[in-house]
């Protein structure tokens, strides 16, 4: 339940992120041509609809998430925009000749508001490590020897080190560059205006990454729901019957009416929710807080207890239980802070 709910939530987050990046490209070019004070605001809704239309088509491609070059492109795009964000922040700090910001962080009008922001930030940090929900699926695709679990352990360690490195560099140098005026998203919040072409390039990399990433996280949900309905209604032609369909210059492929309807409705729903709640940091914080503890902490810890037969009240049992409890508290306060942030952003 948590896994598929999180995958659905990631789809919503990807719609929001892609639309803001597409708007940022247009705004960047506008600021470059007309000056930084020019009225260059662009609405995100048209970009969301465009992204949704692309995903409706892409969702009908069979085994889209299994295409190898998709993963290669996603990795290249990730490194490209991560290095760009890190490099721009580092260059800004050097150009300023000083480190901005303070230990206390961004000030708030009241202590309560400051607490809400801190809670929301915990949710955003929790969202930074969502790979746990696809770890086992990835491990199932590996070949042995060497043993799959050893390969996956090594890959996970490398992934965590690289992820932590880039998040810390972008976060720390971003805050050091802009201090309390740091935008929620370095590439779309226009702390940087120049070089505009580099900002455009980084945002384009994000868009390309998320076009494929949306399908990567959506296809498992599609397969689960369609398999459940085919088992539940094995004689229903709407659910199980396939039809041959041929377009000019394209090979013949099969279509299923239930697949078309369900996948289209799925994409439309994620796009609609993103349009109603287009709040980047708050939505990411909500998703991170909601799923961090059960998927990344609780289930792995419980599996470790069973697999290694850890007895109750031993030193290792107490340490891991304490660790799990602390992470649960982090998820709870992150969830509360993110919900408060969404309500405040929506209703003022």
Tab-separated table of N, CA and C in Angstrom, residues 8 39-40 74-75 85 87 93 101 108 136 147 158-159 169 174 194 200 232 243 268 298 307 319 324 335 344-345:
chain	number	residue	atom	x	y	z
A	8	UNK	N	2.479	6.805	-6.727
A	8	UNK	CA	1.464	7.739	-7.221
A	8	UNK	C	1.838	9.164	-6.828
A	39	UNK	N	8.437	41.918	-15.954
A	39	UNK	CA	7.354	41.010	-15.538
A	39	UNK	C	7.363	39.751	-16.410
A	40	UNK	N	8.038	38.734	-15.943
A	40	UNK	CA	8.233	37.524	-16.762
A	40	UNK	C	7.560	36.294	-16.161
A	74	UNK	N	18.570	9.006	-17.962
A	74	UNK	CA	18.184	9.562	-16.661
A	74	UNK	C	19.408	9.827	-15.794
A	75	UNK	N	20.361	8.883	-15.800
A	75	UNK	CA	21.583	9.055	-15.002
A	75	UNK	C	22.406	10.240	-15.500
A	85	UNK	N	23.844	22.814	-10.568
A	85	UNK	CA	23.414	23.468	-9.335
A	85	UNK	C	24.559	23.656	-8.357
A	87	UNK	N	27.812	23.744	-9.134
A	87	UNK	CA	28.780	24.681	-9.700
A	87	UNK	C	28.321	26.127	-9.607
A	93	UNK	N	29.340	31.850	-4.381
A	93	UNK	CA	30.047	32.075	-3.115
A	93	UNK	C	31.401	32.728	-3.374
A	101	UNK	N	24.194	33.830	5.178
A	101	UNK	CA	23.395	32.956	6.024
A	101	UNK	C	23.882	32.935	7.448
A	108	UNK	N	11.834	33.642	10.887
A	108	UNK	CA	10.378	33.593	10.721
A	108	UNK	C	9.744	34.605	11.653
A	136	UNK	N	14.397	-3.555	-4.106
A	136	UNK	CA	14.198	-4.994	-4.306
A	136	UNK	C	13.887	-5.315	-5.766
A	147	UNK	N	26.781	-12.799	-5.829
A	147	UNK	CA	25.422	-12.808	-5.284
A	147	UNK	C	24.750	-11.443	-5.422
A	158	UNK	N	27.339	3.149	-2.862
A	158	UNK	CA	27.814	4.163	-3.811
A	158	UNK	C	26.722	5.197	-4.070
A	159	UNK	N	25.490	4.723	-4.241
A	159	UNK	CA	24.369	5.620	-4.522
A	159	UNK	C	24.131	6.584	-3.363
A	169	UNK	N	26.173	19.462	-1.119
A	169	UNK	CA	26.853	20.521	-1.875
A	169	UNK	C	25.859	21.554	-2.395
A	174	UNK	N	24.218	26.532	-1.887
A	174	UNK	CA	23.080	27.387	-2.217
A	174	UNK	C	22.781	28.358	-1.095
A	194	UNK	N	22.245	34.482	-14.571
A	194	UNK	CA	23.231	34.256	-15.616
A	194	UNK	C	24.218	33.192	-15.162
A	200	UNK	N	18.994	27.265	-18.404
A	200	UNK	CA	18.063	26.604	-19.338
A	200	UNK	C	18.453	25.144	-19.541
A	232	UNK	N	-9.489	-10.749	-11.361
A	232	UNK	CA	-10.799	-10.583	-10.742
A	232	UNK	C	-11.919	-10.774	-11.762
A	243	UNK	N	-6.812	-5.655	-29.032
A	243	UNK	CA	-7.131	-5.416	-30.433
A	243	UNK	C	-5.869	-4.958	-31.164
A	268	UNK	N	-4.255	11.684	-15.750
A	268	UNK	CA	-5.113	12.855	-15.578
A	268	UNK	C	-5.247	13.209	-14.106
A	298	UNK	N	11.302	1.153	8.703
A	298	UNK	CA	10.595	0.117	9.453
A	298	UNK	C	10.710	-1.266	8.816
A	307	UNK	N	15.565	-12.062	9.531
A	307	UNK	CA	16.585	-12.775	8.763
A	307	UNK	C	17.761	-13.203	9.642
A	319	UNK	N	19.310	-0.816	19.940
A	319	UNK	CA	19.830	0.253	19.086
A	319	UNK	C	18.954	0.452	17.848
A	324	UNK	N	14.711	3.262	14.827
A	324	UNK	CA	13.428	3.243	14.133
A	324	UNK	C	12.444	4.227	14.767
A	335	UNK	N	5.641	15.327	8.492
A	335	UNK	CA	4.297	15.258	7.923
A	335	UNK	C	3.438	16.430	8.407
A	344	UNK	N	-1.212	26.542	4.454
A	344	UNK	CA	-0.864	27.985	4.473
A	344	UNK	C	-0.673	28.512	3.057
A	345	UNK	N	-0.038	27.704	2.192
A	345	UNK	CA	0.188	28.148	0.816
A	345	UNK	C	-1.117	28.206	0.020
